[in-house]
């Protein structure tokens, strides 16, 4: 196609995606499928690096796919699949595990953070080699660009390093990707704790807006968002992180600039801003939720879409894997 290839993955999560996932990641996927040769996957193999209940994993994988489709990820414009449906991910991951140095894997800060919380006996080796599986995910498709948040930059660097190592030992085979850090990517903060990013692992979900929650529940979360004691609706992430977060969400969901929104609320207190963000979100999320529920109502159709995506993905993945094995002497 002449287009650069992007690859991105998202983990299936039990409840649903939150607004940060949508505005920070999924929305960009929808845009990038128009300009890039896009490969998107639900990374269920990554999900089992921490314990998973089988029934829950199956349900959350379908739910993730249904949400991506409902948000506008279009199988006619990209390749959408579930990671475990393409066995080459695990195959290449083993090869990459053997090319990755224990020392370099040990330097991954995300692992250090996560394992510190769980302790060595509570941490799987899979969590340790998670970035190596991620490298395999990317290298399998010769992805040129990997849209990620700043926190994932180190993993893309690791991917380049092990990919380069393969190429220099076995001959030029793998494409070295670049991190594609979206500057305009909205970072969404917790509505109750605007110093922390909105996250599925927040201690309390009072400030986390789940896409599949009832509209009433989300509206209440917006209306009770923490703001400062001032009165002026102004974008100032340092002095007014709560208000600024609401402005970011408002802007992202409407396409209005922050300046335009500030002007609209000139002379008003925070109440009307909160109410309006709640309404705008409700208007956006209602048809989204309906579509998700329709997909979940027809799992056979959903599975067929995913099977087709996996077949498209395997066309590329099996070619890469055959070359890799051949060059290594298998
Ligand atoms: P969480 O932080 O809730 O565990 P994940 O790490 O599973 O979310 O992130 C999935 C995707 O959503 C990633 O691309 C990540 O950058 C994006 N994302 C997660 N939280 C936010 C947020 N608060 N604001 C913007 N993007 C986010
Ligand atoms: Na994260």
mmCIF file of C-alpha atoms and ligand atoms in Angstrom:
data_model
loop_
_atom_site.group_PDB
_atom_site.id
_atom_site.type_symbol
_atom_site.label_atom_id
_atom_site.label_comp_id
_atom_site.label_asym_id
_atom_site.label_seq_id
_atom_site.Cartn_x
_atom_site.Cartn_y
_atom_site.Cartn_z
ATOM 1 C CA UNK A 1 0.000 0.000 0.000
ATOM 2 C CA UNK A 2 3.003 2.300 0.404
ATOM 3 C CA UNK A 3 1.690 3.274 3.803
ATOM 4 C CA UNK A 4 3.723 2.941 6.966
ATOM 5 C CA UNK A 5 2.626 0.072 9.121
ATOM 6 C CA UNK A 6 1.528 0.692 12.700
ATOM 7 C CA UNK A 7 0.906 -1.943 15.307
ATOM 8 C CA UNK A 8 -0.771 -1.487 18.650
ATOM 9 C CA UNK A 9 -2.317 -3.703 21.272
ATOM 10 C CA UNK A 10 -4.649 -3.284 24.201
ATOM 11 C CA UNK A 11 -5.238 -5.665 27.069
ATOM 12 C CA UNK A 12 -8.665 -7.136 27.646
ATOM 13 C CA UNK A 13 -9.959 -5.872 30.980
ATOM 14 C CA UNK A 14 -12.755 -7.297 33.038
ATOM 15 C CA UNK A 15 -15.217 -4.410 33.286
ATOM 16 C CA UNK A 16 -14.723 -2.210 30.277
ATOM 17 C CA UNK A 17 -12.310 0.367 28.936
ATOM 18 C CA UNK A 18 -12.201 3.677 30.778
ATOM 19 C CA UNK A 19 -12.337 7.121 29.249
ATOM 20 C CA UNK A 20 -8.522 7.423 29.423
ATOM 21 C CA UNK A 21 -8.124 4.277 27.315
ATOM 22 C CA UNK A 22 -10.530 5.655 24.757
ATOM 23 C CA UNK A 23 -9.174 9.210 24.509
ATOM 24 C CA UNK A 24 -5.524 8.213 24.960
ATOM 25 C CA UNK A 25 -5.399 5.134 22.744
ATOM 26 C CA UNK A 26 -8.476 3.811 20.960
ATOM 27 C CA UNK A 27 -9.424 7.142 19.401
ATOM 28 C CA UNK A 28 -5.931 7.356 17.854
ATOM 29 C CA UNK A 29 -6.315 3.844 16.460
ATOM 30 C CA UNK A 30 -9.444 4.957 14.656
ATOM 31 C CA UNK A 31 -7.590 7.937 13.148
ATOM 32 C CA UNK A 32 -4.456 5.972 12.211
ATOM 33 C CA UNK A 33 -6.341 3.339 10.232
ATOM 34 C CA UNK A 34 -7.018 6.083 7.650
ATOM 35 C CA UNK A 35 -3.368 7.025 7.158
ATOM 36 C CA UNK A 36 -1.495 3.823 7.991
ATOM 37 C CA UNK A 37 -1.481 0.114 7.321
ATOM 38 C CA UNK A 38 -2.772 -0.626 10.797
ATOM 39 C CA UNK A 39 -2.583 -3.846 12.823
ATOM 40 C CA UNK A 40 -4.523 -3.773 16.084
ATOM 41 C CA UNK A 41 -4.826 -6.574 18.566
ATOM 42 C CA UNK A 42 -6.374 -7.548 21.845
ATOM 43 C CA UNK A 43 -3.353 -8.806 23.759
ATOM 44 C CA UNK A 44 -4.796 -11.689 25.741
ATOM 45 C CA UNK A 45 -1.391 -13.389 26.057
ATOM 46 C CA UNK A 46 -0.127 -10.319 27.874
ATOM 47 C CA UNK A 47 -3.148 -10.492 30.178
ATOM 48 C CA UNK A 48 -2.098 -13.851 31.660
ATOM 49 C CA UNK A 49 1.148 -12.429 33.065
ATOM 50 C CA UNK A 50 -1.050 -11.908 36.111
ATOM 51 C CA UNK A 51 -3.589 -14.594 37.166
ATOM 52 C CA UNK A 52 -6.754 -14.729 35.023
ATOM 53 C CA UNK A 53 -10.018 -16.594 35.447
ATOM 54 C CA UNK A 54 -10.733 -18.511 32.178
ATOM 55 C CA UNK A 55 -14.395 -17.491 31.853
ATOM 56 C CA UNK A 56 -13.508 -13.897 32.629
ATOM 57 C CA UNK A 57 -10.646 -13.840 30.137
ATOM 58 C CA UNK A 58 -12.897 -15.204 27.389
ATOM 59 C CA UNK A 59 -15.596 -12.627 28.177
ATOM 60 C CA UNK A 60 -13.219 -9.694 28.511
ATOM 61 C CA UNK A 61 -11.463 -10.526 25.236
ATOM 62 C CA UNK A 62 -14.800 -10.427 23.403
ATOM 63 C CA UNK A 63 -15.770 -7.270 25.287
ATOM 64 C CA UNK A 64 -12.508 -5.572 24.287
ATOM 65 C CA UNK A 65 -13.048 -6.460 20.634
ATOM 66 C CA UNK A 66 -16.671 -5.287 20.784
ATOM 67 C CA UNK A 67 -15.563 -1.971 22.267
ATOM 68 C CA UNK A 68 -12.883 -1.436 19.619
ATOM 69 C CA UNK A 69 -15.366 -2.146 16.836
ATOM 70 C CA UNK A 70 -17.968 0.106 18.439
ATOM 71 C CA UNK A 71 -15.459 2.936 18.817
ATOM 72 C CA UNK A 72 -14.841 2.869 15.066
ATOM 73 C CA UNK A 73 -11.982 0.430 14.564
ATOM 74 C CA UNK A 74 -13.044 -0.952 11.197
ATOM 75 C CA UNK A 75 -11.908 -4.391 9.981
ATOM 76 C CA UNK A 76 -12.269 -3.096 6.411
ATOM 77 C CA UNK A 77 -9.648 -0.426 7.137
ATOM 78 C CA UNK A 78 -7.246 -2.309 9.399
ATOM 79 C CA UNK A 79 -6.345 -5.769 10.623
ATOM 80 C CA UNK A 80 -8.055 -6.392 13.964
ATOM 81 C CA UNK A 81 -7.340 -9.650 15.783
ATOM 82 C CA UNK A 82 -6.780 -11.415 19.079
ATOM 83 C CA UNK A 83 -3.134 -12.124 19.878
ATOM 84 C CA UNK A 84 -3.583 -15.765 20.969
ATOM 85 C CA UNK A 85 -5.331 -16.574 17.670
ATOM 86 C CA UNK A 86 -1.991 -16.089 15.936
ATOM 87 C CA UNK A 87 0.368 -18.713 17.405
ATOM 88 C CA UNK A 88 3.419 -17.073 15.833
ATOM 89 C CA UNK A 89 3.401 -14.491 18.664
ATOM 90 C CA UNK A 90 4.390 -17.186 21.154
ATOM 91 C CA UNK A 91 6.843 -18.758 18.712
ATOM 92 C CA UNK A 92 8.721 -15.556 17.996
ATOM 93 C CA UNK A 93 8.582 -14.592 21.670
ATOM 94 C CA UNK A 94 10.627 -17.711 22.537
ATOM 95 C CA UNK A 95 13.224 -16.835 19.913
ATOM 96 C CA UNK A 96 13.386 -13.266 21.236
ATOM 97 C CA UNK A 97 13.644 -14.548 24.811
ATOM 98 C CA UNK A 98 16.800 -16.362 23.764
ATOM 99 C CA UNK A 99 18.228 -13.211 22.162
ATOM 100 C CA UNK A 100 17.406 -10.880 25.052
ATOM 101 C CA UNK A 101 20.021 -10.458 27.746
ATOM 102 C CA UNK A 102 18.885 -11.023 31.316
ATOM 103 C CA UNK A 103 20.507 -7.702 32.205
ATOM 104 C CA UNK A 104 18.658 -5.669 29.627
ATOM 105 C CA UNK A 105 15.316 -7.229 30.555
ATOM 106 C CA UNK A 106 16.096 -6.472 34.197
ATOM 107 C CA UNK A 107 16.394 -2.782 33.393
ATOM 108 C CA UNK A 108 12.734 -2.431 32.327
ATOM 109 C CA UNK A 109 11.289 0.076 34.762
ATOM 110 C CA UNK A 110 7.676 -1.038 34.297
ATOM 111 C CA UNK A 111 8.605 -4.535 35.508
ATOM 112 C CA UNK A 112 10.543 -3.127 38.428
ATOM 113 C CA UNK A 113 7.522 -1.069 39.470
ATOM 114 C CA UNK A 114 5.004 -3.885 39.069
ATOM 115 C CA UNK A 115 7.118 -6.627 40.629
ATOM 116 C CA UNK A 116 8.059 -4.403 43.556
ATOM 117 C CA UNK A 117 4.365 -4.328 44.477
ATOM 118 C CA UNK A 118 3.871 -8.081 44.169
ATOM 119 C CA UNK A 119 7.189 -9.409 45.473
ATOM 120 C CA UNK A 120 9.378 -12.041 43.775
ATOM 121 C CA UNK A 121 7.195 -15.006 44.804
ATOM 122 C CA UNK A 122 4.051 -13.255 43.596
ATOM 123 C CA UNK A 123 5.529 -12.263 40.234
ATOM 124 C CA UNK A 124 5.474 -14.531 37.189
ATOM 125 C CA UNK A 125 8.415 -14.975 34.850
ATOM 126 C CA UNK A 126 5.885 -14.020 32.162
ATOM 127 C CA UNK A 127 5.588 -10.564 33.699
ATOM 128 C CA UNK A 128 9.379 -10.324 33.513
ATOM 129 C CA UNK A 129 9.488 -11.279 29.827
ATOM 130 C CA UNK A 130 6.353 -9.293 28.930
ATOM 131 C CA UNK A 131 8.443 -6.717 26.999
ATOM 132 C CA UNK A 132 10.017 -9.571 25.021
ATOM 133 C CA UNK A 133 6.583 -10.813 23.956
ATOM 134 C CA UNK A 134 5.818 -7.217 23.040
ATOM 135 C CA UNK A 135 8.980 -7.112 20.916
ATOM 136 C CA UNK A 136 7.837 -10.277 19.151
ATOM 137 C CA UNK A 137 4.381 -8.755 18.568
ATOM 138 C CA UNK A 138 5.942 -5.792 16.819
ATOM 139 C CA UNK A 139 8.710 -7.543 14.879
ATOM 140 C CA UNK A 140 6.352 -10.223 13.581
ATOM 141 C CA UNK A 141 4.557 -7.624 11.447
ATOM 142 C CA UNK A 142 7.535 -5.489 10.400
ATOM 143 C CA UNK A 143 5.778 -2.552 12.036
ATOM 144 C CA UNK A 144 7.385 0.811 11.282
ATOM 145 C CA UNK A 145 5.670 2.714 14.046
ATOM 146 C CA UNK A 146 4.265 1.759 17.402
ATOM 147 C CA UNK A 147 1.837 4.286 18.882
ATOM 148 C CA UNK A 148 2.523 4.205 22.605
ATOM 149 C CA UNK A 149 2.488 6.384 25.659
ATOM 150 C CA UNK A 150 5.733 7.738 27.075
ATOM 151 C CA UNK A 151 5.765 4.876 29.634
ATOM 152 C CA UNK A 152 6.226 2.332 26.821
ATOM 153 C CA UNK A 153 9.139 4.027 25.063
ATOM 154 C CA UNK A 154 11.676 1.780 26.798
ATOM 155 C CA UNK A 155 9.911 -1.330 25.480
ATOM 156 C CA UNK A 156 10.120 -0.076 21.912
ATOM 157 C CA UNK A 157 13.840 0.577 22.439
ATOM 158 C CA UNK A 158 14.231 -3.018 23.638
ATOM 159 C CA UNK A 159 12.384 -4.180 20.523
ATOM 160 C CA UNK A 160 14.858 -2.293 18.339
ATOM 161 C CA UNK A 161 17.823 -3.715 20.240
ATOM 162 C CA UNK A 162 16.779 -7.368 20.000
ATOM 163 C CA UNK A 163 15.586 -6.925 16.417
ATOM 164 C CA UNK A 164 18.966 -5.436 15.528
ATOM 165 C CA UNK A 165 20.705 -8.306 17.317
ATOM 166 C CA UNK A 166 18.758 -10.820 15.258
ATOM 167 C CA UNK A 167 19.606 -8.988 12.059
ATOM 168 C CA UNK A 168 23.308 -8.809 12.779
ATOM 169 C CA UNK A 169 23.540 -12.481 13.804
ATOM 170 C CA UNK A 170 21.323 -14.008 11.142
ATOM 171 C CA UNK A 171 21.113 -11.466 8.329
ATOM 172 C CA UNK A 172 18.792 -8.565 7.703
ATOM 173 C CA UNK A 173 15.295 -9.912 8.399
ATOM 174 C CA UNK A 174 13.351 -7.757 10.834
ATOM 175 C CA UNK A 175 12.178 -4.152 10.531
ATOM 176 C CA UNK A 176 13.238 -1.939 13.418
ATOM 177 C CA UNK A 177 10.254 0.062 14.649
ATOM 178 C CA UNK A 178 10.028 3.528 16.055
ATOM 179 C CA UNK A 179 7.942 4.667 18.983
ATOM 180 C CA UNK A 180 5.201 6.917 17.712
ATOM 181 C CA UNK A 181 4.477 9.141 20.684
ATOM 182 C CA UNK A 182 1.372 11.139 19.996
ATOM 183 C CA UNK A 183 1.965 14.590 21.397
ATOM 184 C CA UNK A 184 -1.649 15.567 21.201
ATOM 185 C CA UNK A 185 -2.687 12.361 22.952
ATOM 186 C CA UNK A 186 -4.978 13.419 25.721
ATOM 187 C CA UNK A 187 -3.758 12.248 29.073
ATOM 188 C CA UNK A 188 -6.839 11.904 31.204
ATOM 189 C CA UNK A 189 -6.665 12.185 34.959
ATOM 190 C CA UNK A 190 -8.698 10.622 37.719
ATOM 191 C CA UNK A 191 -11.786 12.769 38.409
ATOM 192 C CA UNK A 192 -11.321 12.388 42.170
ATOM 193 C CA UNK A 193 -7.524 12.654 42.159
ATOM 194 C CA UNK A 194 -6.460 14.842 39.230
ATOM 195 C CA UNK A 195 -2.786 14.333 40.111
ATOM 196 C CA UNK A 196 -3.064 10.651 39.081
ATOM 197 C CA UNK A 197 -3.894 9.358 35.617
ATOM 198 C CA UNK A 198 -7.231 7.666 35.204
ATOM 199 C CA UNK A 199 -6.374 3.981 35.543
ATOM 200 C CA UNK A 200 -8.068 0.631 35.814
ATOM 201 C CA UNK A 201 -5.804 -0.105 38.771
ATOM 202 C CA UNK A 202 -6.781 2.966 40.803
ATOM 203 C CA UNK A 203 -7.391 2.147 44.469
ATOM 204 C CA UNK A 204 -10.937 3.501 44.156
ATOM 205 C CA UNK A 205 -12.906 3.804 40.931
ATOM 206 C CA UNK A 206 -14.937 6.822 42.081
ATOM 207 C CA UNK A 207 -12.929 8.982 39.680
ATOM 208 C CA UNK A 208 -12.712 6.435 36.847
ATOM 209 C CA UNK A 209 -15.267 6.725 34.041
ATOM 210 C CA UNK A 210 -15.975 3.237 32.636
ATOM 211 C CA UNK A 211 -17.375 3.268 29.116
ATOM 212 C CA UNK A 212 -19.908 0.549 29.881
ATOM 213 C CA UNK A 213 -21.270 2.091 33.063
ATOM 214 C CA UNK A 214 -24.851 3.334 33.111
ATOM 215 C CA UNK A 215 -25.036 6.988 32.004
ATOM 216 C CA UNK A 216 -26.373 7.931 35.448
ATOM 217 C CA UNK A 217 -23.293 6.554 37.146
ATOM 218 C CA UNK A 218 -20.872 8.446 34.897
ATOM 219 C CA UNK A 219 -22.894 11.668 35.110
ATOM 220 C CA UNK A 220 -22.596 11.534 38.873
ATOM 221 C CA UNK A 221 -18.826 11.022 38.614
ATOM 222 C CA UNK A 222 -18.480 14.082 36.390
ATOM 223 C CA UNK A 223 -20.709 16.204 38.599
ATOM 224 C CA UNK A 224 -18.696 15.312 41.679
ATOM 225 C CA UNK A 225 -15.299 15.767 39.995
ATOM 226 C CA UNK A 226 -12.721 17.344 42.284
ATOM 227 C CA UNK A 227 -11.905 20.935 41.331
ATOM 228 C CA UNK A 228 -9.993 23.689 43.101
ATOM 229 C CA UNK A 229 -11.563 26.309 45.335
ATOM 230 C CA UNK A 230 -11.295 29.073 42.698
ATOM 231 C CA UNK A 231 -14.125 30.024 40.397
ATOM 232 C CA UNK A 232 -12.679 30.764 36.973
ATOM 233 C CA UNK A 233 -12.939 28.133 34.212
ATOM 234 C CA UNK A 234 -9.387 28.324 32.899
ATOM 235 C CA UNK A 235 -6.924 25.753 31.533
ATOM 236 C CA UNK A 236 -4.029 25.620 33.974
ATOM 237 C CA UNK A 237 -2.856 22.057 34.661
ATOM 238 C CA UNK A 238 -0.617 23.140 37.569
ATOM 239 C CA UNK A 239 -2.970 25.391 39.524
ATOM 240 C CA UNK A 240 -6.253 23.881 38.291
ATOM 241 C CA UNK A 241 -5.635 20.221 37.397
ATOM 242 C CA UNK A 242 -9.254 19.156 37.938
ATOM 243 C CA UNK A 243 -10.763 21.917 35.804
ATOM 244 C CA UNK A 244 -8.064 21.415 33.158
ATOM 245 C CA UNK A 245 -8.866 17.690 33.007
ATOM 246 C CA UNK A 246 -12.547 18.483 32.407
ATOM 247 C CA UNK A 247 -11.562 20.941 29.677
ATOM 248 C CA UNK A 248 -9.354 18.304 28.034
ATOM 249 C CA UNK A 249 -12.230 15.809 28.048
ATOM 250 C CA UNK A 250 -14.672 18.406 26.749
ATOM 251 C CA UNK A 251 -12.297 19.389 23.962
ATOM 252 C CA UNK A 252 -11.503 15.805 22.977
ATOM 253 C CA UNK A 253 -15.168 14.807 22.770
ATOM 254 C CA UNK A 254 -16.371 17.889 20.870
ATOM 255 C CA UNK A 255 -13.386 18.982 18.780
ATOM 256 C CA UNK A 256 -13.685 22.509 20.218
ATOM 257 C CA UNK A 257 -10.400 24.085 21.248
ATOM 258 C CA UNK A 258 -9.745 24.682 24.932
ATOM 259 C CA UNK A 259 -9.773 28.444 24.226
ATOM 260 C CA UNK A 260 -13.239 28.216 22.710
ATOM 261 C CA UNK A 261 -14.510 26.306 25.715
ATOM 262 C CA UNK A 262 -12.986 28.795 28.169
ATOM 263 C CA UNK A 263 -14.756 31.571 26.308
ATOM 264 C CA UNK A 264 -18.052 29.705 26.414
ATOM 265 C CA UNK A 265 -17.820 29.422 30.208
ATOM 266 C CA UNK A 266 -16.522 32.927 30.855
ATOM 267 C CA UNK A 267 -18.135 34.325 33.990
ATOM 268 C CA UNK A 268 -19.593 30.940 34.997
ATOM 269 C CA UNK A 269 -18.695 28.719 37.931
ATOM 270 C CA UNK A 270 -17.522 25.105 37.713
ATOM 271 C CA UNK A 271 -20.994 23.578 38.095
ATOM 272 C CA UNK A 272 -22.187 24.236 34.538
ATOM 273 C CA UNK A 273 -18.895 22.915 33.115
ATOM 274 C CA UNK A 274 -19.260 19.648 35.032
ATOM 275 C CA UNK A 275 -22.885 19.276 33.977
ATOM 276 C CA UNK A 276 -22.064 19.915 30.337
ATOM 277 C CA UNK A 277 -19.119 17.510 30.230
ATOM 278 C CA UNK A 278 -21.437 14.893 31.743
ATOM 279 C CA UNK A 279 -24.020 15.540 29.012
ATOM 280 C CA UNK A 280 -21.488 15.523 26.193
ATOM 281 C CA UNK A 281 -20.050 12.260 27.454
ATOM 282 C CA UNK A 282 -23.530 10.765 27.822
ATOM 283 C CA UNK A 283 -24.386 11.724 24.229
ATOM 284 C CA UNK A 284 -21.196 10.164 22.934
ATOM 285 C CA UNK A 285 -21.352 7.015 25.021
ATOM 286 C CA UNK A 286 -25.028 6.096 24.519
ATOM 287 C CA UNK A 287 -24.731 4.909 20.892
ATOM 288 C CA UNK A 288 -21.329 3.401 21.697
ATOM 289 C CA UNK A 289 -22.822 1.274 24.472
ATOM 290 C CA UNK A 290 -25.701 0.197 22.254
ATOM 291 C CA UNK A 291 -23.268 -1.000 19.592
ATOM 292 C CA UNK A 292 -21.155 -2.880 22.153
ATOM 293 C CA UNK A 293 -24.229 -4.664 23.512
ATOM 294 C CA UNK A 294 -25.296 -5.580 19.970
ATOM 295 C CA UNK A 295 -21.902 -7.145 19.271
ATOM 296 C CA UNK A 296 -22.020 -9.048 22.556
ATOM 297 C CA UNK A 297 -25.511 -10.274 21.709
ATOM 298 C CA UNK A 298 -24.168 -11.976 18.621
ATOM 299 C CA UNK A 299 -20.927 -13.663 19.690
ATOM 300 C CA UNK A 300 -20.885 -15.813 16.555
ATOM 301 C CA UNK A 301 -20.644 -12.728 14.363
ATOM 302 C CA UNK A 302 -18.017 -11.208 16.642
ATOM 303 C CA UNK A 303 -15.981 -14.419 16.552
ATOM 304 C CA UNK A 304 -16.257 -14.506 12.758
ATOM 305 C CA UNK A 305 -14.883 -10.958 12.495
ATOM 306 C CA UNK A 306 -12.003 -11.904 14.762
ATOM 307 C CA UNK A 307 -11.307 -15.131 12.878
ATOM 308 C CA UNK A 308 -11.078 -13.165 9.648
ATOM 309 C CA UNK A 309 -8.723 -10.683 11.302
ATOM 310 C CA UNK A 310 -6.528 -13.491 12.621
ATOM 311 C CA UNK A 311 -6.324 -15.036 9.149
ATOM 312 C CA UNK A 312 -5.173 -11.686 7.702
ATOM 313 C CA UNK A 313 -2.630 -11.262 10.492
ATOM 314 C CA UNK A 314 -1.310 -14.804 10.045
ATOM 315 C CA UNK A 315 -0.547 -14.162 6.398
ATOM 316 C CA UNK A 316 2.128 -11.744 7.551
ATOM 317 C CA UNK A 317 3.111 -13.482 10.793
ATOM 318 C CA UNK A 318 3.631 -16.933 9.276
ATOM 319 C CA UNK A 319 5.888 -15.477 6.578
ATOM 320 C CA UNK A 320 8.061 -13.713 9.126
ATOM 321 C CA UNK A 321 8.217 -16.782 11.349
ATOM 322 C CA UNK A 322 9.208 -19.081 8.474
ATOM 323 C CA UNK A 323 12.061 -16.754 7.510
ATOM 324 C CA UNK A 324 13.187 -16.395 11.132
ATOM 325 C CA UNK A 325 13.272 -20.179 11.680
ATOM 326 C CA UNK A 326 15.016 -20.743 8.396
ATOM 327 C CA UNK A 327 17.742 -18.160 9.095
ATOM 328 C CA UNK A 328 18.314 -19.637 12.559
ATOM 329 C CA UNK A 329 18.823 -23.153 11.263
ATOM 330 C CA UNK A 330 15.510 -24.811 12.090
HETATM 331 P P1 LIG B 1 -4.415 1.411 32.686
HETATM 332 O O1 LIG B 1 -3.398 2.490 32.913
HETATM 333 O O2 LIG B 1 -5.778 1.796 33.087
HETATM 334 O O3 LIG B 1 -3.949 0.108 33.257
HETATM 335 P P2 LIG B 1 -3.529 0.387 30.188
HETATM 336 O O4 LIG B 1 -2.135 0.429 30.708
HETATM 337 O O5 LIG B 1 -4.144 -0.954 29.946
HETATM 338 O O6 LIG B 1 -4.476 1.241 31.123
HETATM 339 O O7 LIG B 1 -3.563 1.261 28.883
HETATM 340 C C1 LIG B 1 -4.160 0.914 27.662
HETATM 341 C C2 LIG B 1 -3.958 2.081 26.731
HETATM 342 O O8 LIG B 1 -4.683 3.225 27.206
HETATM 343 C C3 LIG B 1 -2.511 2.533 26.605
HETATM 344 O O9 LIG B 1 -2.262 2.894 25.260
HETATM 345 C C4 LIG B 1 -2.425 3.746 27.496
HETATM 346 O O10 LIG B 1 -1.434 4.657 27.061
HETATM 347 C C5 LIG B 1 -3.820 4.335 27.379
HETATM 348 N N1 LIG B 1 -4.200 5.020 28.622
HETATM 349 C C6 LIG B 1 -4.404 4.422 29.814
HETATM 350 N N2 LIG B 1 -4.782 5.303 30.750
HETATM 351 C C7 LIG B 1 -4.789 6.523 30.148
HETATM 352 C C8 LIG B 1 -5.097 7.837 30.575
HETATM 353 N N3 LIG B 1 -5.469 8.091 31.827
HETATM 354 N N4 LIG B 1 -5.012 8.849 29.701
HETATM 355 C C9 LIG B 1 -4.640 8.592 28.422
HETATM 356 N N5 LIG B 1 -4.342 7.375 27.940
HETATM 357 C C10 LIG B 1 -4.409 6.340 28.781
HETATM 358 NA NA1 LIG B 2 -0.510 1.181 32.001
#
